[in-house]
Amino acid sequence: MELRKSGGLFFVLVISIFWFTTVLAQPQADLDAKTEALLKKMTLKEKVGQMTQVTLSEVSKKRPDHSFENVLDLKKLKSVIVDSAVGSLLNTGGAANTALNWQQMITTMQKLATQKTRLGIPVIYGIDAIHGSNYIKEATLFPQSIAMAATFNRDLVFNEGKITAKETRAVGIPWNFNPVLGLGRQPLWSRFWETYGEDAYLTAELGKAYIYGLQGKDGDVSKPDRVVACMKHYAGYSVPLSGHDRTPAWIPQRILLEKFLFPFEEAVKAGCYTAMVNSGDVNGTPAHASKFLLTDVLRNAWHFKGLVVSDWNDVNNLYGRDHIAKSPKDAVRIAVQAGLDMSMVPFNCSFARYLEELVREGTIPESRIDASVRRILKVKYALGLFEDPFPHQERLQWVGKPEHAKVSLQAAREAITLLKNANDILPLKKSMKILVTGPTANSRAYLNGGWSYTWQGNDEFYFPKSNKTILQAIRDKVGKKNVKYARGATVNKLDNILQAVKKAHSVDAIVACVGESSYCETPGNINDLSLPQAQITLVEELVKTGKPVILVLVEGRPRIIRPIVGKVQGIVMAYLPGPQGSKAIADVLFGEVNPSGKLPFTYPKYVNDFICYDHKYSEEYDVNRYDPQWPFGYGLSYTHFKYANLKLDKKRLKPDETLRVQVDVTNTGQRAGKETVLLYVSDLVRSVSPPVRQLKSFRKIRLKPGETKTVTFTLDKKVFEFVNADNQWVVEPGIFKVSVGNLSAPVKITE
Ligand code: BGC
């Protein structure tokens, strides 16, 4: 028996070795050989063309407003793909297109590329499918990333990625410019909601889940329902000091390494195929000119093999905006020498022309160009574009499937975060008379935010009428009769507040939906994080009626609401929950869903107090306090969870050993509920002042009333490491504290 077992094992081993060395290695060797053979045949012009990316509007006819159909300009398209040998296109031309229209356009492009160019190299089309395939009319949209982060649910993020890949690839687009792996530590920033929040570990975990969803865990992107991911914006983009988009960030080197680079390094390890460069400037160097970021770290330290694309117009920005290049051509030199592979030019083919000149005059060696083209071709080979670059009509049915919308709904439900529930005002009874009010109550667009059918996502026209607004979803839930509506205020101005107050007098409870309109990137810049005064006034006037007020926050960043927090009974954070968000909000308000979201960021109380949860001890010392409105990880439930029996399997361990941590979690309330169990580690003494705690693991569980589950975590060396003053990752022996819920236990790391 034993022998047969070991014989069997031996057989399995031999087969596995055979499999890994021949079957799996084969495609890689094959791919390398094909790439080299093709590269040898290419002229310089064809090579620099591969490194050039042009936007759809440049090859399209002017499109009428409010259309879902883009019309290609064949003359311009030919000039770009055939005459200039451009290897990549991107974006949507103003607004989303129908899936069929996308298929037709991609087919036309690939026909030109593969049948009318000398070498027949397919183009690679890239798109921002930020929360689902948001530029395909019929596609499934999801909550924005900040809301996905609030779910603390890797499986949901994985499924979002998987569905996004399937629907995007179905129309012939194989490249998604997502996930955003910058950290949301600057709440003023207009792209805060594109992040997974303030924590590096959470961002890395969800980023990996999303990448696996897009590319498959095995990274075989030749499958027809997968796309290549693009981690962005590498790196340090998310914390502009001013809070304004695309303005400088100042990040100490060790914090850059320990926090901001960490999620990108994890994404590289997870096999992410492509990266997009940070559009801003870190410590005085625009990222597009940073050899440190693009070559020393990404290539030399992390051995990233994929392709690096610039952000929009950012090579040119080195000249026109940043004043570090003497001319547009000099800007191309700087970016390519720093390590860029492809320029999102995006309005013309100037990059290719300048690059060709730079090589011909001997400024850049052709071998440098070859290195980039090799990477680009390999991504195209990996995607199977050389075998089949065309979309297939029968795959149109993959787009917008009802079961995909169910995942989006589940994500919205798990994202919603209950921040206040005085006297258990929530859930509301369905028999109550309700006033629904506020600027975000009756909008489809505001639930989705930017990157929704249009870049800014602010045109209600494009949102399917089948999507419900919060008002409609509440009416669906409790019937029209019991629900009154008055907007009371727009985002910035009062709007017949008297009508709202009058209606409030005759109801049992007020649901005040406040927050933000849709925006994206620089147009979303603000100078003040406070919720606009008109909305504060609206809520204060409603409070004066004596009726209980429940705030629903529909916002992409935490707008300061301190003046009204103490005055309202309930606060529900909805983030930007996507098209299913209204139903999810109504489900939570009326108790059909027990909320389980947790804040993936610190919700500030004051406009000058943006301290994150992983702050230093000095920020809690003497009169200093970490005094946010709500801390990172905060979120209430309609039930209660009790933590007990925290056990560590060792009291002391060497850095290379693993530590098992166990804790019992019990649902002590009357309702089933989900709880995210967060595990923090604190280094008590170290050479660089430690943060008070850092998230190192988490698990989301579901518990029936009265049920107890034991949650086990296995921690390894990484958990105890930090970047020291010499910018090295180290573990310094000493005492660490492991905390879960309200429990904690020490562990000693020995030499
Ligand atoms: C954004 C990127 C985006 C690109 C292409 C830029 O303005 O910064 O995140 O991927 O446009 O649309």
Coordinates of N, CA and C in Angstrom, one line a residue, residues 286-406:
P286 N 8.8 64.3 -12.4 CA 7.6 63.7 -13.0 C 7.9 62.2 -13.2
A287 N 6.9 61.4 -12.8 CA 7.1 59.9 -12.9 C 7.5 59.5 -14.3
H288 N 7.0 60.2 -15.3 CA 7.4 59.8 -16.7 C 8.9 60.0 -17.0
A289 N 9.5 60.8 -16.1 CA 11.0 61.0 -16.4 C 11.8 60.3 -15.3
S290 N 11.1 59.4 -14.5 CA 11.8 58.8 -13.4 C 12.4 57.5 -13.7
K291 N 13.7 57.5 -14.0 CA 14.5 56.2 -14.2 C 14.4 55.4 -13.0
F292 N 14.4 56.0 -11.8 CA 14.3 55.3 -10.5 C 13.0 54.4 -10.5
L293 N 11.8 55.0 -10.9 CA 10.6 54.2 -10.8 C 10.5 53.3 -12.0
L294 N 10.8 53.8 -13.2 CA 10.5 53.0 -14.4 C 11.5 51.9 -14.7
T295 N 12.8 52.1 -14.3 CA 13.8 51.1 -14.6 C 14.4 50.5 -13.3
D296 N 14.9 51.3 -12.4 CA 15.6 50.8 -11.2 C 14.7 49.9 -10.4
V297 N 13.5 50.4 -10.1 CA 12.6 49.6 -9.3 C 11.8 48.5 -10.1
L298 N 11.1 49.0 -11.1 CA 10.2 48.1 -11.8 C 10.9 47.0 -12.6
R299 N 12.0 47.4 -13.3 CA 12.7 46.4 -14.1 C 13.8 45.7 -13.3
N300 N 14.7 46.5 -12.7 CA 15.8 45.9 -12.1 C 15.6 45.2 -10.7
A301 N 14.7 45.8 -9.9 CA 14.5 45.2 -8.6 C 13.3 44.2 -8.7
W302 N 12.3 44.5 -9.4 CA 11.1 43.6 -9.4 C 11.1 42.7 -10.6
H303 N 11.9 42.9 -11.6 CA 12.0 42.1 -12.8 C 10.6 42.1 -13.6
F304 N 10.0 43.2 -13.6 CA 8.7 43.3 -14.3 C 9.0 43.1 -15.8
K305 N 8.2 42.2 -16.4 CA 8.5 41.9 -17.9 C 7.5 42.5 -18.8
G306 N 6.4 43.1 -18.2 CA 5.3 43.6 -19.0 C 5.6 44.9 -19.7
L307 N 4.5 45.5 -20.2 CA 4.7 46.8 -21.0 C 4.2 47.9 -20.1
V308 N 5.0 49.0 -20.3 CA 4.7 50.2 -19.5 C 4.2 51.3 -20.5
V309 N 2.9 51.8 -20.2 CA 2.3 52.8 -21.1 C 2.3 54.1 -20.3
S310 N 2.4 55.2 -21.0 CA 2.3 56.5 -20.4 C 0.9 56.8 -20.1
D311 N 0.6 57.8 -19.3 CA -0.7 58.3 -19.2 C -0.9 59.4 -20.3
W312 N -2.1 59.8 -20.3 CA -2.7 60.7 -21.4 C -1.8 62.0 -21.6
N313 N -1.1 62.1 -22.7 CA -0.4 63.3 -23.1 C 0.8 63.5 -22.2
D314 N 1.2 62.5 -21.4 CA 2.2 62.8 -20.3 C 3.6 62.9 -20.8
V315 N 3.9 62.3 -22.0 CA 5.3 62.5 -22.5 C 5.4 64.0 -22.9
N316 N 4.4 64.5 -23.6 CA 4.4 65.9 -24.0 C 4.4 66.8 -22.8
N317 N 3.7 66.4 -21.7 CA 3.6 67.2 -20.5 C 5.0 67.5 -19.9
L318 N 6.0 66.6 -20.2 CA 7.3 66.9 -19.6 C 7.9 68.2 -20.2
Y319 N 7.4 68.5 -21.4 CA 7.8 69.7 -22.0 C 6.8 70.8 -21.7
G320 N 5.5 70.6 -22.1 CA 4.5 71.7 -22.0 C 4.0 72.0 -20.6
R321 N 4.1 71.1 -19.7 CA 3.6 71.4 -18.3 C 4.7 71.4 -17.3
D322 N 5.6 70.4 -17.4 CA 6.6 70.3 -16.2 C 7.9 71.1 -16.4
H323 N 8.1 71.5 -17.6 CA 9.3 72.3 -17.9 C 10.6 71.5 -17.6
I324 N 10.6 70.2 -17.9 CA 11.9 69.6 -17.7 C 12.5 69.1 -19.0
A325 N 11.7 69.3 -20.1 CA 12.3 69.0 -21.4 C 12.3 70.3 -22.2
K326 N 13.3 70.3 -23.1 CA 13.6 71.6 -23.9 C 12.6 71.7 -25.1
S327 N 12.1 70.6 -25.5 CA 11.2 70.5 -26.7 C 10.4 69.3 -26.6
P328 N 9.3 69.2 -27.4 CA 8.5 67.9 -27.4 C 9.4 66.7 -27.7
K329 N 10.4 66.9 -28.6 CA 11.3 65.8 -28.9 C 12.1 65.4 -27.7
D330 N 12.6 66.4 -27.0 CA 13.4 66.1 -25.8 C 12.6 65.3 -24.8
A331 N 11.3 65.7 -24.7 CA 10.4 65.0 -23.8 C 10.4 63.5 -24.1
V332 N 10.3 63.2 -25.4 CA 10.3 61.8 -25.9 C 11.6 61.1 -25.4
R333 N 12.7 61.8 -25.6 CA 14.0 61.2 -25.2 C 14.0 60.9 -23.7
I334 N 13.6 61.8 -22.9 CA 13.6 61.7 -21.5 C 12.7 60.5 -21.0
A335 N 11.5 60.4 -21.6 CA 10.6 59.3 -21.1 C 11.1 58.0 -21.6
V336 N 11.6 57.9 -22.8 CA 12.1 56.6 -23.3 C 13.4 56.2 -22.5
Q337 N 14.2 57.1 -22.3 CA 15.4 56.8 -21.5 C 15.1 56.4 -20.1
A338 N 14.0 57.0 -19.6 CA 13.6 56.6 -18.2 C 13.1 55.2 -18.1
G339 N 12.5 54.7 -19.3 CA 12.0 53.3 -19.3 C 10.6 53.1 -19.9
L340 N 10.1 54.1 -20.5 CA 8.7 54.0 -21.0 C 8.7 53.1 -22.3
D341 N 7.6 52.3 -22.4 CA 7.5 51.4 -23.6 C 6.6 52.0 -24.7
M342 N 5.5 52.6 -24.2 CA 4.5 53.1 -25.1 C 3.9 54.4 -24.7
S343 N 3.7 55.3 -25.6 CA 3.2 56.6 -25.3 C 1.8 56.8 -25.7
M344 N 0.9 57.1 -24.7 CA -0.5 57.4 -25.0 C -0.4 58.9 -25.5
V345 N -0.2 59.1 -26.7 CA 0.2 60.4 -27.2 C -0.7 61.5 -26.9
P346 N -2.0 61.5 -27.1 CA -2.8 60.5 -27.8 C -3.4 61.1 -29.1
F347 N -3.1 62.4 -29.4 CA -3.8 63.0 -30.5 C -3.1 62.9 -31.9
N348 N -1.9 62.4 -31.9 CA -1.2 62.3 -33.2 C -0.1 61.3 -33.1
C349 N 0.7 61.2 -34.1 CA 1.7 60.2 -34.1 C 3.1 60.8 -33.9
S350 N 3.1 62.0 -33.3 CA 4.4 62.8 -33.2 C 5.4 62.0 -32.4
F351 N 5.0 61.2 -31.4 CA 5.9 60.4 -30.6 C 6.8 59.5 -31.5
A352 N 6.1 58.9 -32.4 CA 6.8 57.9 -33.3 C 7.8 58.7 -34.2
R353 N 7.4 59.8 -34.7 CA 8.3 60.6 -35.5 C 9.6 61.0 -34.8
Y354 N 9.4 61.6 -33.6 CA 10.5 62.1 -32.8 C 11.4 60.9 -32.4
L355 N 10.8 59.8 -32.0 CA 11.6 58.7 -31.6 C 12.5 58.1 -32.7
E356 N 11.9 58.1 -33.9 CA 12.6 57.6 -35.1 C 13.8 58.5 -35.3
E357 N 13.6 59.8 -35.2 CA 14.7 60.8 -35.3 C 15.8 60.6 -34.3
L358 N 15.3 60.4 -33.0 CA 16.3 60.2 -31.9 C 17.2 59.0 -32.1
V359 N 16.6 58.0 -32.7 CA 17.4 56.8 -33.0 C 18.4 57.0 -34.2
R360 N 17.8 57.6 -35.2 CA 18.6 57.9 -36.4 C 19.8 58.8 -36.1
E361 N 19.6 59.7 -35.2 CA 20.7 60.6 -34.9 C 21.6 60.1 -33.9
G362 N 21.3 58.9 -33.3 CA 22.2 58.2 -32.4 C 22.0 58.6 -30.9
T363 N 20.9 59.3 -30.6 CA 20.7 59.7 -29.2 C 20.2 58.5 -28.4
I364 N 19.3 57.7 -29.1 CA 18.8 56.5 -28.4 C 19.2 55.3 -29.2
P365 N 19.8 54.3 -28.6 CA 20.2 53.1 -29.4 C 19.0 52.3 -29.8
E366 N 19.1 51.7 -31.0 CA 18.0 50.9 -31.4 C 17.7 49.7 -30.5
S367 N 18.7 49.3 -29.8 CA 18.5 48.2 -28.9 C 17.5 48.6 -27.8
R368 N 17.5 49.8 -27.4 CA 16.6 50.3 -26.4 C 15.1 50.2 -26.9
I369 N 15.0 50.5 -28.2 CA 13.7 50.5 -28.9 C 13.2 49.0 -28.9
D370 N 14.2 48.1 -29.3 CA 13.9 46.7 -29.4 C 13.3 46.2 -28.0
A371 N 13.9 46.6 -26.9 CA 13.5 46.1 -25.6 C 12.0 46.4 -25.4
S372 N 11.6 47.6 -25.8 CA 10.2 48.0 -25.6 C 9.3 47.3 -26.6
V373 N 9.7 47.2 -27.8 CA 8.8 46.5 -28.8 C 8.7 45.0 -28.5
R374 N 9.7 44.4 -28.0 CA 9.7 43.0 -27.5 C 8.5 42.9 -26.5
R375 N 8.5 43.8 -25.5 CA 7.5 43.7 -24.5 C 6.1 43.9 -25.0
I376 N 6.0 44.8 -25.9 CA 4.6 45.0 -26.5 C 4.2 43.8 -27.3
L377 N 5.1 43.3 -28.1 CA 4.7 42.2 -29.0 C 4.3 41.0 -28.1
K378 N 5.1 40.8 -27.0 CA 4.8 39.6 -26.1 C 3.4 39.7 -25.5
V379 N 3.0 40.9 -25.2 CA 1.6 41.0 -24.7 C 0.6 40.7 -25.8
K380 N 0.9 41.1 -27.0 CA 0.0 40.8 -28.1 C 0.0 39.3 -28.3
Y381 N 1.1 38.7 -28.3 CA 1.2 37.2 -28.5 C 0.4 36.5 -27.3
A382 N 0.7 37.0 -26.1 CA 0.1 36.3 -24.9 C -1.4 36.4 -25.0
L383 N -1.9 37.5 -25.6 CA -3.4 37.7 -25.7 C -4.0 36.8 -26.9
G384 N -3.1 36.2 -27.6 CA -3.5 35.4 -28.8 C -4.0 36.3 -29.9
L385 N -3.6 37.5 -30.0 CA -4.1 38.4 -31.0 C -3.6 38.1 -32.4
F386 N -2.4 37.4 -32.4 CA -1.8 37.0 -33.7 C -2.7 35.9 -34.3
E387 N -3.2 35.0 -33.4 CA -4.0 33.9 -33.9 C -5.4 34.4 -34.3
D388 N -6.0 35.2 -33.4 CA -7.3 35.7 -33.7 C -7.5 37.1 -33.1
P389 N -7.4 38.1 -33.9 CA -7.6 39.5 -33.3 C -9.0 40.0 -33.4
F390 N -9.9 39.2 -33.9 CA -11.3 39.7 -34.2 C -12.3 39.3 -33.1
P391 N -13.2 40.2 -32.8 CA -14.3 39.9 -31.9 C -15.3 38.9 -32.6
H392 N -16.1 38.2 -31.9 CA -17.0 37.2 -32.4 C -18.4 37.6 -32.1
Q393 N -19.2 37.6 -33.1 CA -20.6 38.1 -32.8 C -21.3 37.3 -31.7
E394 N -21.1 36.0 -31.7 CA -21.9 35.2 -30.7 C -21.5 35.6 -29.3
R395 N -20.4 36.3 -29.1 CA -20.0 36.6 -27.8 C -20.7 37.9 -27.3
L396 N -21.4 38.5 -28.2 CA -22.2 39.7 -27.7 C -23.1 39.4 -26.6
Q397 N -23.6 38.1 -26.5 CA -24.5 37.8 -25.5 C -23.8 37.7 -24.1
W398 N -22.5 37.8 -24.1 CA -21.8 37.8 -22.8 C -22.0 39.1 -22.1
V399 N -22.4 40.1 -22.8 CA -22.4 41.5 -22.3 C -23.7 41.8 -21.6
G400 N -23.6 42.2 -20.3 CA -24.8 42.6 -19.6 C -25.7 41.5 -19.2
K401 N -25.1 40.3 -18.9 CA -26.0 39.2 -18.5 C -26.7 39.5 -17.1
P402 N -27.9 39.0 -16.9 CA -28.6 39.3 -15.7 C -27.8 38.8 -14.5
E403 N -27.1 37.6 -14.6 CA -26.3 37.1 -13.5 C -25.1 38.0 -13.1
H404 N -24.7 38.8 -14.1 CA -23.6 39.7 -13.8 C -24.1 40.9 -12.9
A405 N -25.3 41.3 -13.2 CA -25.9 42.4 -12.4 C -26.1 41.9 -11.0
K406 N -26.4 40.6 -10.8 CA -26.6 40.1 -9.4 C -25.3 40.3 -8.6

